[in-house]
Amino acid sequence: MAAARNGTQVLPTLVSGTRFQYRVENAGSVPLYLQLIGLDASGDAIALYCPRSETEVDSGGQLVLQEPRLNPGETVIIPPTATEMGWVATGPTGLVQIALICSTAPFYKTRAALAAANSLKDREQLRELSNSLEVARAILEDLNGASGVAAEIVGSSRESVYAFDVNHWAALNFLFQVV
């Protein structure tokens, strides 16, 4: 990855065709759930879709579907190998912006919205979204649910107000230029 000067800032640059990955380490004490979302160089909305899930057995002996999670002390590479999913900086030259959203609660509504997109297949992938508004709304609802802000704080408009507790989520923004 090269760096290009943008005024006084240095902007990372990827040559079109370059494969890339994200490495995320959970240095905290609680499990984290991850979601990648962003804009490609064309300005189209993109997101990471992970169809796989794990199952756990609850106290009643029932199988419960769980979101993939990053446990404390673990590190994950997204995608697992640079060639497996073929994440390649392609398309027109321009700026790409990716947000890595971490939450202490699963992204159930987001995954459902991503699964509803016709262009998504049954494998992990970073894809252009055909339903970006629904996915954005689902992310807000998931983060609102993870925050667990008391009803007395937001009042009677609980359905139309999102309240986020920054102790339950964080986002990292990655900006790079494709040339």
PDB file of N, CA and C in Angstrom, residues 39-81:
ATOM      1  N   LEU A  39     -18.557   2.619   1.276  1.00  0.00           N
ATOM      2  CA  LEU A  39     -18.813   3.125  -0.075  1.00  0.00           C
ATOM      3  C   LEU A  39     -17.616   2.771  -0.946  1.00  0.00           C
ATOM      4  N   ASP A  40     -17.890   2.203  -2.131  1.00  0.00           N
ATOM      5  CA  ASP A  40     -16.795   1.897  -3.051  1.00  0.00           C
ATOM      6  C   ASP A  40     -16.427   3.145  -3.850  1.00  0.00           C
ATOM      7  N   ALA A  41     -15.461   3.015  -4.755  1.00  0.00           N
ATOM      8  CA  ALA A  41     -14.968   4.176  -5.502  1.00  0.00           C
ATOM      9  C   ALA A  41     -16.032   4.787  -6.407  1.00  0.00           C
ATOM     10  N   SER A  42     -17.083   4.031  -6.725  1.00  0.00           N
ATOM     11  CA  SER A  42     -18.192   4.560  -7.534  1.00  0.00           C
ATOM     12  C   SER A  42     -19.226   5.280  -6.689  1.00  0.00           C
ATOM     13  N   GLY A  43     -19.086   5.195  -5.355  1.00  0.00           N
ATOM     14  CA  GLY A  43     -20.068   5.791  -4.460  1.00  0.00           C
ATOM     15  C   GLY A  43     -21.205   4.855  -4.118  1.00  0.00           C
ATOM     16  N   ASP A  44     -21.090   3.576  -4.517  1.00  0.00           N
ATOM     17  CA  ASP A  44     -22.125   2.590  -4.210  1.00  0.00           C
ATOM     18  C   ASP A  44     -21.908   2.012  -2.816  1.00  0.00           C
ATOM     19  N   ALA A  45     -23.006   1.736  -2.111  1.00  0.00           N
ATOM     20  CA  ALA A  45     -22.933   1.147  -0.777  1.00  0.00           C
ATOM     21  C   ALA A  45     -22.500  -0.309  -0.885  1.00  0.00           C
ATOM     22  N   ILE A  46     -21.580  -0.716   0.000  1.00  0.00           N
ATOM     23  CA  ILE A  46     -21.102  -2.093   0.062  1.00  0.00           C
ATOM     24  C   ILE A  46     -21.130  -2.551   1.511  1.00  0.00           C
ATOM     25  N   ALA A  47     -21.209  -3.864   1.720  1.00  0.00           N
ATOM     26  CA  ALA A  47     -21.211  -4.405   3.076  1.00  0.00           C
ATOM     27  C   ALA A  47     -20.682  -5.821   3.059  1.00  0.00           C
ATOM     28  N   LEU A  48     -20.169  -6.256   4.201  1.00  0.00           N
ATOM     29  CA  LEU A  48     -19.737  -7.632   4.385  1.00  0.00           C
ATOM     30  C   LEU A  48     -20.951  -8.465   4.743  1.00  0.00           C
ATOM     31  N   TYR A  49     -21.129  -9.568   4.029  1.00  0.00           N
ATOM     32  CA  TYR A  49     -22.212 -10.506   4.322  1.00  0.00           C
ATOM     33  C   TYR A  49     -21.589 -11.812   4.775  1.00  0.00           C
ATOM     34  N   CYS A  50     -21.944 -12.271   5.979  1.00  0.00           N
ATOM     35  CA  CYS A  50     -21.446 -13.528   6.544  1.00  0.00           C
ATOM     36  C   CYS A  50     -22.627 -14.450   6.791  1.00  0.00           C
ATOM     37  N   PRO A  51     -22.935 -15.365   5.869  1.00  0.00           N
ATOM     38  CA  PRO A  51     -24.094 -16.226   6.067  1.00  0.00           C
ATOM     39  C   PRO A  51     -23.887 -17.305   7.113  1.00  0.00           C
ATOM     40  N   ARG A  52     -22.652 -17.603   7.435  1.00  0.00           N
ATOM     41  CA  ARG A  52     -22.412 -18.700   8.369  1.00  0.00           C
ATOM     42  C   ARG A  52     -22.790 -18.290   9.785  1.00  0.00           C
ATOM     43  N   SER A  53     -23.202 -19.256  10.548  1.00  0.00           N
ATOM     44  CA  SER A  53     -23.549 -19.040  11.947  1.00  0.00           C
ATOM     45  C   SER A  53     -23.057 -20.225  12.744  1.00  0.00           C
ATOM     46  N   GLU A  54     -22.986 -20.035  14.022  1.00  0.00           N
ATOM     47  CA  GLU A  54     -22.632 -21.112  14.920  1.00  0.00           C
ATOM     48  C   GLU A  54     -23.857 -21.430  15.753  1.00  0.00           C
ATOM     49  N   THR A  55     -23.876 -22.615  16.332  1.00  0.00           N
ATOM     50  CA  THR A  55     -24.970 -22.959  17.224  1.00  0.00           C
ATOM     51  C   THR A  55     -24.412 -23.240  18.606  1.00  0.00           C
ATOM     52  N   GLU A  56     -25.191 -22.913  19.593  1.00  0.00           N
ATOM     53  CA  GLU A  56     -24.869 -23.217  20.977  1.00  0.00           C
ATOM     54  C   GLU A  56     -26.085 -23.881  21.584  1.00  0.00           C
ATOM     55  N   VAL A  57     -25.868 -24.643  22.649  1.00  0.00           N
ATOM     56  CA  VAL A  57     -26.968 -25.285  23.347  1.00  0.00           C
ATOM     57  C   VAL A  57     -27.292 -24.441  24.569  1.00  0.00           C
ATOM     58  N   ASP A  58     -28.574 -24.026  24.693  1.00  0.00           N
ATOM     59  CA  ASP A  58     -28.964 -23.218  25.843  1.00  0.00           C
ATOM     60  C   ASP A  58     -29.205 -24.111  27.053  1.00  0.00           C
ATOM     61  N   SER A  59     -29.581 -23.509  28.180  1.00  0.00           N
ATOM     62  CA  SER A  59     -29.769 -24.258  29.426  1.00  0.00           C
ATOM     63  C   SER A  59     -30.876 -25.299  29.325  1.00  0.00           C
ATOM     64  N   GLY A  60     -31.808 -25.132  28.395  1.00  0.00           N
ATOM     65  CA  GLY A  60     -32.891 -26.098  28.202  1.00  0.00           C
ATOM     66  C   GLY A  60     -32.549 -27.189  27.202  1.00  0.00           C
ATOM     67  N   GLY A  61     -31.307 -27.207  26.714  1.00  0.00           N
ATOM     68  CA  GLY A  61     -30.897 -28.227  25.763  1.00  0.00           C
ATOM     69  C   GLY A  61     -31.270 -27.924  24.323  1.00  0.00           C
ATOM     70  N   GLN A  62     -31.761 -26.711  24.045  1.00  0.00           N
ATOM     71  CA  GLN A  62     -32.152 -26.329  22.692  1.00  0.00           C
ATOM     72  C   GLN A  62     -30.967 -25.700  21.954  1.00  0.00           C
ATOM     73  N   LEU A  63     -30.871 -25.991  20.653  1.00  0.00           N
ATOM     74  CA  LEU A  63     -29.850 -25.348  19.835  1.00  0.00           C
ATOM     75  C   LEU A  63     -30.268 -23.910  19.559  1.00  0.00           C
ATOM     76  N   VAL A  64     -29.352 -22.986  19.758  1.00  0.00           N
ATOM     77  CA  VAL A  64     -29.612 -21.569  19.534  1.00  0.00           C
ATOM     78  C   VAL A  64     -28.621 -21.076  18.484  1.00  0.00           C
ATOM     79  N   LEU A  65     -29.134 -20.430  17.428  1.00  0.00           N
ATOM     80  CA  LEU A  65     -28.294 -19.876  16.379  1.00  0.00           C
ATOM     81  C   LEU A  65     -27.566 -18.653  16.915  1.00  0.00           C
ATOM     82  N   GLN A  66     -26.266 -18.616  16.754  1.00  0.00           N
ATOM     83  CA  GLN A  66     -25.455 -17.506  17.253  1.00  0.00           C
ATOM     84  C   GLN A  66     -24.754 -16.805  16.097  1.00  0.00           C
ATOM     85  N   GLU A  67     -24.571 -15.520  16.230  1.00  0.00           N
ATOM     86  CA  GLU A  67     -23.792 -14.744  15.267  1.00  0.00           C
ATOM     87  C   GLU A  67     -22.321 -15.118  15.415  1.00  0.00           C
ATOM     88  N   PRO A  68     -21.563 -15.072  14.320  1.00  0.00           N
ATOM     89  CA  PRO A  68     -20.114 -15.222  14.470  1.00  0.00           C
ATOM     90  C   PRO A  68     -19.600 -14.110  15.382  1.00  0.00           C
ATOM     91  N   ARG A  69     -18.733 -14.451  16.306  1.00  0.00           N
ATOM     92  CA  ARG A  69     -18.255 -13.442  17.258  1.00  0.00           C
ATOM     93  C   ARG A  69     -16.747 -13.549  17.440  1.00  0.00           C
ATOM     94  N   LEU A  70     -16.179 -12.466  17.936  1.00  0.00           N
ATOM     95  CA  LEU A  70     -14.761 -12.380  18.230  1.00  0.00           C
ATOM     96  C   LEU A  70     -14.628 -12.321  19.746  1.00  0.00           C
ATOM     97  N   ASN A  71     -14.171 -13.409  20.335  1.00  0.00           N
ATOM     98  CA  ASN A  71     -14.054 -13.498  21.787  1.00  0.00           C
ATOM     99  C   ASN A  71     -12.849 -12.708  22.287  1.00  0.00           C
ATOM    100  N   PRO A  72     -12.843 -12.337  23.577  1.00  0.00           N
ATOM    101  CA  PRO A  72     -11.709 -11.599  24.138  1.00  0.00           C
ATOM    102  C   PRO A  72     -10.395 -12.340  23.886  1.00  0.00           C
ATOM    103  N   GLY A  73      -9.382 -11.588  23.470  1.00  0.00           N
ATOM    104  CA  GLY A  73      -8.068 -12.161  23.207  1.00  0.00           C
ATOM    105  C   GLY A  73      -7.908 -12.782  21.833  1.00  0.00           C
ATOM    106  N   GLU A  74      -8.977 -12.902  21.066  1.00  0.00           N
ATOM    107  CA  GLU A  74      -8.896 -13.505  19.739  1.00  0.00           C
ATOM    108  C   GLU A  74      -8.603 -12.448  18.677  1.00  0.00           C
ATOM    109  N   THR A  75      -8.059 -12.924  17.562  1.00  0.00           N
ATOM    110  CA  THR A  75      -7.793 -12.086  16.396  1.00  0.00           C
ATOM    111  C   THR A  75      -8.446 -12.745  15.196  1.00  0.00           C
ATOM    112  N   VAL A  76      -9.017 -11.944  14.320  1.00  0.00           N
ATOM    113  CA  VAL A  76      -9.629 -12.468  13.104  1.00  0.00           C
ATOM    114  C   VAL A  76      -9.072 -11.689  11.913  1.00  0.00           C
ATOM    115  N   ILE A  77      -8.891 -12.406  10.813  1.00  0.00           N
ATOM    116  CA  ILE A  77      -8.492 -11.798   9.548  1.00  0.00           C
ATOM    117  C   ILE A  77      -9.717 -11.836   8.645  1.00  0.00           C
ATOM    118  N   ILE A  78     -10.093 -10.691   8.081  1.00  0.00           N
ATOM    119  CA  ILE A  78     -11.270 -10.613   7.209  1.00  0.00           C
ATOM    120  C   ILE A  78     -10.817 -10.134   5.836  1.00  0.00           C
ATOM    121  N   PRO A  79     -10.981 -10.915   4.773  1.00  0.00           N
ATOM    122  CA  PRO A  79     -11.384 -12.310   4.740  1.00  0.00           C
ATOM    123  C   PRO A  79     -10.270 -13.208   5.267  1.00  0.00           C
ATOM    124  N   PRO A  80     -10.611 -14.468   5.597  1.00  0.00           N
ATOM    125  CA  PRO A  80      -9.626 -15.367   6.216  1.00  0.00           C
ATOM    126  C   PRO A  80      -8.326 -15.508   5.421  1.00  0.00           C
ATOM    127  N   THR A  81      -8.403 -15.592   4.110  1.00  0.00           N
ATOM    128  CA  THR A  81      -7.198 -15.577   3.268  1.00  0.00           C
ATOM    129  C   THR A  81      -7.439 -14.576   2.149  1.00  0.00           C
TER     130      THR A  81
END
